[in-house]
Each structure stands twice: as C-alpha cells, then as structure tokens.
C-alpha cells in the first residue's frame, strides 16, 4: 500500500485528513500514515494519533498510524509527503498579527507583513524537509498546505528538485459557498479561478456547464451576504467573485479597525484559535471519540482534507480531472513570469498539475496580482538567502504596508522577535 508522511502531524486538522483517506480507501490504497512532529508538539501528536487510530479501527480499514519525531524515518520511501506545520507555533502567529498593527498595518497570518514573517520562518524548514525528500524519497510528491502556501510552494519549485503542488481550502470553499447561495449540489458548479493563493478570483462561474457569472453577481450584489461585504456597485463593476482574503485589500480600513478592536478585546485570531484548539484537544483525548468532532469546523481550514485527498487520488490514479491548485505558471497567465506559482484550475494526472491556459488577465486585477507576485518573489529570495535588502523591498512594495519607513520598522521587529527561527539572517 501507499506510505504517507504528514509533517506537522500533531495539527488539529489531522483527523480531517485521516477521514479523507478512510473515505477513499477503495481507490487510494493507503497502508501507512506517518505523523511527524517535533518535541514541542509531542503531546498534541500523541493525542491526535490516538484519535486517528480509533477512527481507522472504527472504519475497519487497514491503515497503520505511526506517530514519530523522526522525520527521516517518515520520509524514507514515502509516496506522498504532506506538510501542515507551523514554525514557532501559535505564539509566533500572534506576534505576526500584532507587530504590523503597531504601525497601523494589517496583521494577518498569511496576507501582508504577518504572512511575510511566517514565510521567513518557514522557508529554512521546508528547504530542510526537501533535502530529506531528495535523498530518501526522490519520487515522492510533496503536497504543501503550510502557509503562506503559494510562497512555500514556489520556494520548493525554484530551489529544490522536489515535485510539489500547493493547496488551499479557499477555492473549494468558494465552490461550496456559491452552491449554497444557489441551493444546488456543489458538483454542478464549476469556477474558473484566476490569481494567487489567498488572492484568487472566480472569473467565471458555471452551473451545469452554463455561464451564470452575471446572474450570480447580480444576486450576490443585491443581498447582504457576510461572505461578500462589499458595496453592490463595486461587485457589479468587478464582474468577478472575490475570495475572502480580498477584504484586506478592498476593505483595508474596515479590516484594520476590526483587527485593532479584536487585539484590544478577545485577542487576535491566533489568540482565539489557541482557545478553540484547547477545547478541541480536550475532545480528542476522549477515548470514546472515534470520529472527527463537529467543533473542528470552527477552524478556517474546513474541507482541507478533501482538497488534499482528491489531489493525491488523482495523481495516484492518473485521473486527468480538473482541480484548483498552486503550481508553476509556465505561461498560463501571460502577464506573469513562467517560473512563479499561481493558483488556478489544472488537469491532474500522474505527472502532476497542468494549468489550463488563461492568457491575459483583466486590468481590474492585473496590477494587484503583479505587485503581490513581485512581493512574493522578493520574499522568497529574502527567505532563502537571508537578504535584508530584498526583505525590505518586499515589505515596502506590499499594498498593505505602503510605506518604506513602516516597512523598515516592521522588518526590524520581525527580525528581532523571530531571531530563534531565522538561521538564514
Ligand atoms: P499548528 O499550530 O497546530 O501546527 C501544526 C503542527 O506543526 C504542531 O503540532 C507543531 O508542533 C508542528 N510543527 C511546528 N514546527 C514543526 C517542524 N519544524 N516540523 C514538524 N512539525 C512542526 O497549526 P495548524 O493550525 O494546524 O496549521 C498548520 C499549518 O497549516 C499552518 O502553516 C497553517 O497556516 C496551515 N494551514 C493551511 C491551510 C491552507 O489553506 N493552505 C489551511 C489550514 C491551515
Ligand atoms: C483558511 C485559509 C488557511 C488558513 C486558515 C486559518 O482556511 O485557507 O490558509 O490557514 O483559514 O484558519 P484559522 O482557524 O487558523 O484562523
Ligand atoms: Mn522540479
Ligand atoms: Mn489557505
């Protein structure tokens, strides 16, 4: 059977992943899942592995769960390596969220200066993992979930020999959301995605193969949906479906106000997630529990395992179906370099992800995509080489920083507060 190695196995999302593999066992014959974590995550790992074992037993499938702190043992001979680790844990995320706020900038896990700090911490670790894969399982596919997912995937594809596809649950969640608004089954909806991870638009939407984009936008614009907190004039003129992360760009003032209020009150998202996690792990500990608990849906990563397992299944079975993933542009978007990673629909087969051609992108979104991509490219170089100049330029051009002086001050705080996690600097 197939050997899976999941790095960051102590994540509260792991039961979702296990559920995904259990549900697909007839087409995807997984026999061994190695859950890898580090010393700090040992307790979480043991709890999650216990639940995973009970889930597998209840389902009556033949999957062995191997919790381990030995990454090399897990990677050796693996068919698929999946990554869902968080360097510095939630404390580092809380700092990422609070530092930019000090300077009046958005502080977010993946978007803007917060995501930049997370990238700098994650890049040395992902490169290290890739060195293990190159040595111990050179044919393995790396399915990356670790954020910032697009940046981490591009780092791997530019700087290692590892075959890598990046994932996010946002595209699939957009599809479920639209199906919900229309009251139809999600598999009748097809979205033409264009953009980058956490900066992806639904350019056209089809129901049973019929283009319903205009009708849908009209409907969304005229209702007060919390998923689309925009003025109707804006949505109708955009003529595309924004993703949840676009609120940081289109509604920056409102989002900043919201973040500042939260930071003074209930806490930043990392601080709230800490509490959700604590409750979740209390549940996971219960030896009578042998299914994924409902409360996991309070986390943003819902449907994450569906995306991962669907992708792995299509690679393994050479399925040639279409899925939205993060992969090399290779000319799909004419307005971006070939060697950068985009998030778009791809044909998935045993050779990986083949993006469907897009051509030129509309002016309305071209500028934002290009500047954020340039920020991402600079961030990768800064993260790989420990290059202060590129780090500063990355932040200075980011649309959510917008000031060279603030960029410099934020960067200095990030470098200082993350010293233990930035061996490259
Ligand atoms: P988490 O804080 O629970 O971390 C997961 C595990 O990683 C922890 O058990 C931790 O001990 C472990 N870890 C930390 N450093 C490690 C290392 N060097 N090697 C191995 N394990 C290590 O995080 P989470 O909330 O479960 O999220 C995990 C990751 O997945 C984050 O990067 C998050 O941003 C990302 N995520 C991505 C998506 C997506 O759409 N791509 C969705 C959800 C979460
Ligand atoms: C969404 C995004 C993920 C992100 C998560 C945060 O699912 O796609 O990339 O990590 O939200 O959720 P959290 O519950 O950790 O705030
Ligand atoms: Mn390659
Ligand atoms: Mn995501």
XYZ file of C-alpha atoms and ligand atoms in Angstrom:
487
model
C 0.000 0.000 0.000
C 0.904 3.674 -0.086
C 3.064 5.357 2.505
C 2.061 8.877 3.521
C 4.250 11.159 5.654
C 2.457 14.124 7.215
C 4.795 16.788 8.628
C 3.089 18.685 11.443
C 1.050 15.592 12.287
C 0.029 16.995 15.674
C -2.172 19.573 13.929
C -5.814 19.652 14.974
C -6.651 19.211 11.263
C -5.157 15.704 11.155
C -8.469 13.903 11.931
C -9.886 15.529 8.792
C -7.042 14.152 6.745
C -7.484 10.683 8.255
C -11.207 10.839 7.479
C -10.360 11.736 3.880
C -8.063 8.733 3.484
C -10.589 6.400 5.144
C -13.342 7.547 2.770
C -11.166 6.899 -0.278
C -9.594 3.623 0.719
C -11.142 1.682 -2.192
C -9.439 3.862 -4.826
C -6.449 5.081 -2.810
C -4.874 2.101 -1.003
C -3.081 3.860 1.854
C -1.472 1.408 4.260
C 0.788 3.592 6.440
C 0.453 7.142 7.659
C 3.464 8.613 9.459
C 2.530 11.606 11.588
C 5.694 13.667 12.164
C 6.068 16.365 14.763
C 8.729 17.975 16.942
C 9.442 17.795 20.677
C 7.161 20.795 21.422
C 4.289 19.100 19.641
C 4.756 15.685 21.200
C 1.722 15.818 23.451
C -0.573 17.000 20.653
C 0.861 14.352 18.363
C 0.111 11.547 20.807
C -3.473 12.719 21.316
C -4.142 13.113 17.587
C -2.521 9.771 16.755
C -4.705 8.087 19.382
C -7.845 9.516 17.790
C -6.585 8.609 14.308
C -6.095 5.006 15.420
C -9.632 4.854 16.829
C -11.044 6.332 13.599
C -9.252 3.757 11.483
C -10.362 0.925 13.754
C -13.984 2.056 13.723
C -13.932 2.259 9.930
C -12.449 -1.222 9.758
C -9.767 -0.200 7.268
C -6.215 -1.457 7.181
C -4.243 1.757 7.751
C -1.395 1.845 10.272
C -0.795 5.122 12.098
C 2.826 5.840 13.039
C 3.348 8.882 15.282
C 7.044 9.861 15.264
C 9.507 12.640 15.969
C 11.876 11.095 13.430
C 11.244 12.937 10.176
C 13.747 10.959 8.131
C 12.179 7.637 9.072
C 8.816 9.017 7.979
C 10.061 10.439 4.667
C 12.099 7.412 3.644
C 10.290 5.648 0.807
C 7.142 7.752 1.213
C 4.845 8.044 -1.811
C 3.333 11.332 -0.670
C 4.626 13.841 1.843
C 2.048 16.326 3.094
C 3.016 19.397 5.102
C 0.880 21.197 7.680
C 3.401 22.512 10.179
C 3.597 25.859 11.932
C 7.129 27.032 12.736
C 7.090 28.850 16.081
C 3.569 27.606 16.860
C 0.657 29.926 17.578
C 2.782 32.293 19.693
C 4.719 33.226 16.566
C 1.456 33.722 14.683
C 0.205 36.043 17.419
C 3.388 38.113 17.074
C 2.933 38.201 13.282
C -0.553 39.566 13.825
C 0.461 42.157 16.427
C 3.675 43.625 15.004
C 2.119 45.233 11.892
C -0.806 46.562 13.954
C 1.680 48.649 15.973
C 2.363 50.564 12.761
C -1.234 50.783 11.583
C -0.891 47.937 9.087
C -2.952 44.759 8.637
C -1.620 41.909 10.801
C -2.708 38.606 9.278
C -1.478 35.002 9.287
C -0.825 34.829 5.537
C -1.527 38.227 3.985
C 0.752 41.250 4.259
C 3.568 41.654 6.789
C 2.290 38.814 9.025
C 2.443 36.312 6.184
C 5.868 37.685 5.270
C 7.207 36.837 8.751
C 5.644 33.364 8.558
C 7.355 32.834 5.191
C 10.781 33.789 6.581
C 10.396 31.289 9.435
C 9.049 28.516 7.212
C 11.470 28.689 4.281
C 14.534 27.224 6.079
C 12.412 24.348 7.410
C 10.765 23.488 4.091
C 14.175 23.515 2.363
C 15.454 21.125 5.020
C 12.476 18.806 4.509
C 13.111 18.897 0.757
C 16.739 17.875 1.256
C 15.428 14.805 3.108
C 12.967 14.067 0.297
C 15.657 14.458 -2.388
C 17.755 11.935 -0.508
C 15.204 9.475 0.891
C 12.176 9.533 -1.440
C 13.096 11.456 -4.593
C 9.966 10.301 -6.462
C 7.573 11.363 -3.719
C 5.065 14.141 -4.288
C 5.111 16.959 -1.778
C 1.590 18.228 -1.166
C 2.079 21.516 0.645
C -0.536 23.080 2.899
C 1.863 25.062 5.043
C 1.221 28.762 4.740
C 1.836 31.045 3.005
C 1.042 28.163 0.675
C 1.799 29.836 -2.669
C 5.107 31.278 -1.456
C 6.221 27.998 0.130
C 5.315 26.016 -2.993
C 7.211 28.481 -5.212
C 10.240 28.230 -2.907
C 10.266 24.445 -3.310
C 9.847 24.560 -7.089
C 12.564 27.217 -7.537
C 15.138 25.922 -5.088
C 14.818 22.120 -4.887
C 14.267 19.110 -7.157
C 11.152 18.023 -5.269
C 7.852 17.606 -7.137
C 5.458 19.862 -5.286
C 1.863 21.037 -5.535
C 0.429 23.643 -3.176
C -3.064 23.594 -1.751
C -5.567 25.828 -0.066
C -9.133 25.202 1.003
C -10.331 28.619 -0.252
C -11.149 27.615 -3.857
C -13.167 24.575 -2.828
C -14.869 26.587 -0.080
C -15.861 29.239 -2.653
C -17.492 26.494 -4.692
C -19.446 25.214 -1.676
C -20.421 28.783 -0.785
C -21.780 29.502 -4.245
C -23.617 26.166 -4.362
C -25.172 27.147 -1.028
C -26.273 30.577 -2.268
C -27.877 28.906 -5.295
C -29.258 25.950 -3.343
C -27.664 23.349 -5.641
C -25.195 20.471 -5.218
C -21.582 21.649 -5.315
C -20.573 19.228 -8.073
C -22.826 21.122 -10.508
C -20.723 24.271 -10.029
C -17.526 24.939 -11.950
C -15.459 28.032 -11.195
C -12.745 29.432 -13.436
C -10.176 30.526 -10.849
C -7.504 33.070 -11.616
C -4.856 34.539 -9.333
C -2.532 33.641 -6.494
C -3.031 31.822 -3.212
C -5.283 33.967 -0.995
C -5.611 36.370 -3.920
C -7.792 34.305 -6.204
C -10.875 35.414 -8.083
C -13.664 33.362 -9.571
C -13.557 34.840 -13.029
C -16.469 32.870 -14.445
C -18.923 30.554 -12.730
C -20.825 27.777 -14.481
C -23.865 25.786 -13.358
C -24.233 22.531 -15.297
C -21.902 23.995 -17.917
C -23.932 27.191 -18.357
C -22.191 30.512 -17.650
C -24.121 32.106 -14.757
C -21.488 34.691 -13.732
C -23.586 37.810 -14.383
C -26.735 36.411 -12.814
C -24.774 35.250 -9.780
C -23.020 38.589 -9.236
C -26.308 40.445 -9.617
C -27.809 38.143 -6.973
C -24.890 38.445 -4.590
C -24.660 42.225 -5.017
C -28.321 42.699 -4.147
C -28.207 40.575 -0.991
C -26.420 41.351 2.245
C -24.162 38.317 2.458
C -21.457 38.317 5.121
C -19.085 36.487 2.735
C -19.264 39.447 0.357
C -19.040 42.601 2.490
C -18.815 44.955 -0.494
C -20.977 47.663 -1.987
C -23.139 46.426 -4.841
C -21.654 48.965 -7.249
C -18.237 47.506 -6.576
C -19.228 43.869 -7.097
C -21.170 44.614 -10.263
C -18.294 46.591 -11.730
C -15.719 43.947 -10.772
C -17.709 41.253 -12.600
C -15.753 38.544 -10.777
C -16.135 36.731 -7.452
C -13.574 37.842 -4.856
C -12.137 35.397 -2.290
C -12.362 36.022 1.487
C -8.821 37.448 1.643
C -9.700 40.238 -0.774
C -11.352 42.040 2.122
C -7.861 43.022 3.309
C -7.203 44.795 0.021
C -10.625 46.197 -0.897
C -11.794 46.990 2.660
C -8.452 47.757 4.323
C -9.736 50.455 6.688
C -12.634 48.365 7.971
C -10.442 45.293 8.423
C -7.776 47.273 10.258
C -10.403 48.690 12.611
C -11.750 45.191 13.214
C -8.269 43.828 13.928
C -7.390 46.660 16.302
C -10.620 46.147 18.236
C -10.028 42.395 18.452
C -6.423 42.916 19.599
C -7.718 45.056 22.485
C -10.622 42.711 23.233
C -10.959 38.967 22.620
C -7.461 38.812 21.137
C -6.033 38.358 17.649
C -7.102 35.328 15.628
C -4.096 33.314 16.912
C -5.139 34.036 20.469
C -8.724 32.972 19.734
C -7.509 29.858 17.907
C -5.478 28.888 20.984
C -8.713 28.593 22.942
C -10.516 26.693 20.160
C -7.553 24.323 19.969
C -7.534 23.712 23.684
C -11.214 22.670 23.602
C -10.641 20.536 20.513
C -7.781 18.619 22.091
C -9.875 18.016 25.223
C -12.394 16.344 22.902
C -9.691 14.415 21.021
C -8.435 12.970 24.318
C -11.760 11.262 24.987
C -11.105 7.603 24.251
C -14.790 7.105 23.383
C -14.435 9.529 20.478
C -13.757 7.723 17.201
C -14.920 10.225 14.557
C -13.898 13.755 13.610
C -15.677 16.107 16.066
C -18.053 18.785 14.756
C -16.132 21.583 16.564
C -13.264 21.316 14.083
C -15.441 23.349 11.711
C -14.733 26.434 13.895
C -11.279 26.455 12.329
C -10.753 28.150 8.982
C -9.315 25.059 7.327
C -12.591 23.193 6.720
C -12.578 20.979 3.584
C -8.816 20.972 3.677
C -8.531 17.187 3.617
C -10.961 16.939 0.770
C -8.658 19.068 -1.356
C -5.601 17.048 -0.269
C -7.098 13.581 -0.702
C -8.763 14.452 -4.015
C -5.441 15.667 -5.343
C -3.481 12.644 -4.123
C -6.098 10.312 -5.565
C -5.966 11.951 -8.995
C -2.163 11.792 -9.090
C -2.178 8.159 -7.986
C -4.933 7.057 -10.402
C -3.771 9.289 -13.304
C -7.311 10.652 -13.308
C -6.930 13.738 -15.546
C -9.686 15.670 -13.765
C -9.623 19.408 -13.079
C -8.723 20.838 -9.670
C -7.671 24.286 -8.432
C -4.105 24.053 -7.078
C -0.893 26.058 -6.734
C 1.551 25.230 -9.478
C 4.090 26.821 -11.824
C 2.575 29.385 -14.178
C 4.506 28.116 -17.212
C 2.795 30.624 -19.482
C -0.784 30.019 -18.307
C -1.096 33.691 -17.310
C 0.668 35.752 -19.980
C 1.154 38.691 -17.615
C 3.349 36.796 -15.125
C 6.776 35.120 -15.359
C 6.847 31.396 -16.211
C 8.658 30.339 -13.043
C 6.207 31.710 -10.484
C 3.419 29.852 -8.740
C -0.223 30.704 -9.428
C -3.482 29.319 -8.074
C -5.638 28.103 -10.887
C -7.509 25.174 -12.425
C -5.222 22.365 -13.516
C -5.600 18.980 -15.122
C -4.274 16.493 -12.560
C -2.600 13.295 -13.693
C 0.282 11.081 -12.610
C 2.719 13.721 -13.895
C 1.218 16.351 -11.631
C -0.699 19.571 -12.282
C -1.062 21.087 -15.749
C -2.565 24.592 -15.652
C -5.347 25.408 -18.070
C -4.414 28.380 -20.220
C -5.748 31.770 -19.127
C -3.917 34.243 -21.361
C -4.033 37.896 -20.343
C -5.777 38.843 -17.142
C -8.215 41.767 -16.894
C -6.839 45.218 -15.921
C -9.110 45.274 -12.877
C -6.995 42.599 -11.197
C -3.752 42.589 -13.153
C -1.950 45.288 -11.179
C -2.729 43.798 -7.790
C -1.692 40.315 -8.893
C 1.572 41.594 -10.352
C 2.577 43.643 -7.331
C 1.711 40.878 -4.869
C 3.634 38.398 -7.013
C 6.673 40.683 -7.041
C 6.363 40.907 -3.253
C 6.236 37.089 -3.109
C 9.301 36.672 -5.335
C 11.287 39.123 -3.200
C 10.105 37.377 -0.026
C 11.336 34.028 -1.327
C 14.774 35.446 -2.139
C 14.935 37.156 1.236
C 13.895 33.923 2.957
C 16.288 31.658 1.063
C 19.370 33.891 1.187
C 18.712 35.898 4.353
C 18.839 39.055 2.264
C 17.892 42.196 4.203
C 17.617 44.425 1.123
C 15.119 42.194 -0.637
C 13.216 41.708 2.609
C 12.849 45.458 2.978
C 11.810 45.921 -0.657
C 9.277 43.075 -0.344
C 7.549 44.826 2.547
C 7.906 48.290 1.049
C 6.011 47.350 -2.125
C 3.292 45.343 -0.378
C -0.077 47.092 -0.829
C -0.904 46.521 2.853
C 2.268 48.243 4.100
C 2.583 51.155 1.674
C 5.409 52.986 3.441
C 9.156 52.462 3.229
C 9.671 53.694 6.758
C 6.965 51.467 8.234
C 8.374 48.586 6.195
C 11.779 49.138 7.794
C 10.374 49.329 11.312
C 8.152 46.266 10.845
C 11.071 44.325 9.356
C 13.323 45.169 12.287
C 10.663 43.993 14.758
C 10.111 40.793 12.759
C 13.839 40.003 12.607
C 14.260 40.707 16.300
C 11.201 38.810 17.549
C 11.860 35.773 15.340
C 15.611 35.561 15.895
C 15.406 31.911 17.052
C 13.667 30.865 13.834
C 15.722 32.755 11.243
C 19.060 30.938 10.823
C 19.399 32.425 7.319
C 19.673 36.015 8.637
P -0.460 24.064 14.452
O -0.040 25.237 15.228
O -1.387 23.105 15.077
O 0.854 23.312 13.944
C 0.778 22.002 13.443
C 1.908 21.181 13.997
O 3.158 21.562 13.427
C 2.082 21.341 15.521
O 1.759 20.134 16.164
C 3.546 21.742 15.660
O 4.165 21.169 16.789
C 4.138 21.230 14.365
N 5.435 21.786 13.983
C 5.960 23.001 14.207
N 7.197 23.089 13.673
C 7.456 21.893 13.088
C 8.562 21.369 12.379
N 9.659 22.078 12.172
N 8.477 20.094 11.920
C 7.381 19.340 12.136
N 6.297 19.798 12.797
C 6.340 21.051 13.275
O -1.012 24.610 13.080
P -2.366 24.393 12.287
O -3.299 25.453 12.702
O -2.785 23.001 12.305
O -1.842 24.783 10.842
C -0.746 24.105 10.303
C -0.268 24.764 9.042
O -1.206 24.609 8.006
C -0.045 26.268 9.177
O 1.076 26.630 8.409
C -1.308 26.841 8.609
O -1.128 28.145 8.127
C -1.577 25.869 7.507
N -2.945 25.805 7.012
C -3.078 25.946 5.677
C -4.322 25.892 5.087
C -4.406 26.170 3.619
O -5.441 26.578 3.138
N -3.308 26.010 2.879
C -5.458 25.630 5.872
C -5.271 25.452 7.252
C -4.005 25.536 7.814
C -8.351 29.369 5.721
C -7.141 29.519 4.855
C -5.949 28.894 5.503
C -5.738 29.495 6.868
C -6.982 29.284 7.702
C -6.886 29.977 9.032
O -8.714 28.041 5.756
O -7.323 28.945 3.593
O -4.850 29.087 4.664
O -4.629 28.907 7.497
O -8.110 29.794 7.050
O -7.786 29.397 9.912
P -7.630 29.617 11.471
O -8.777 28.870 12.068
O -6.296 29.064 11.842
O -7.701 31.101 11.671
Mn 11.074 20.289 -10.421
Mn -5.411 28.873 2.501
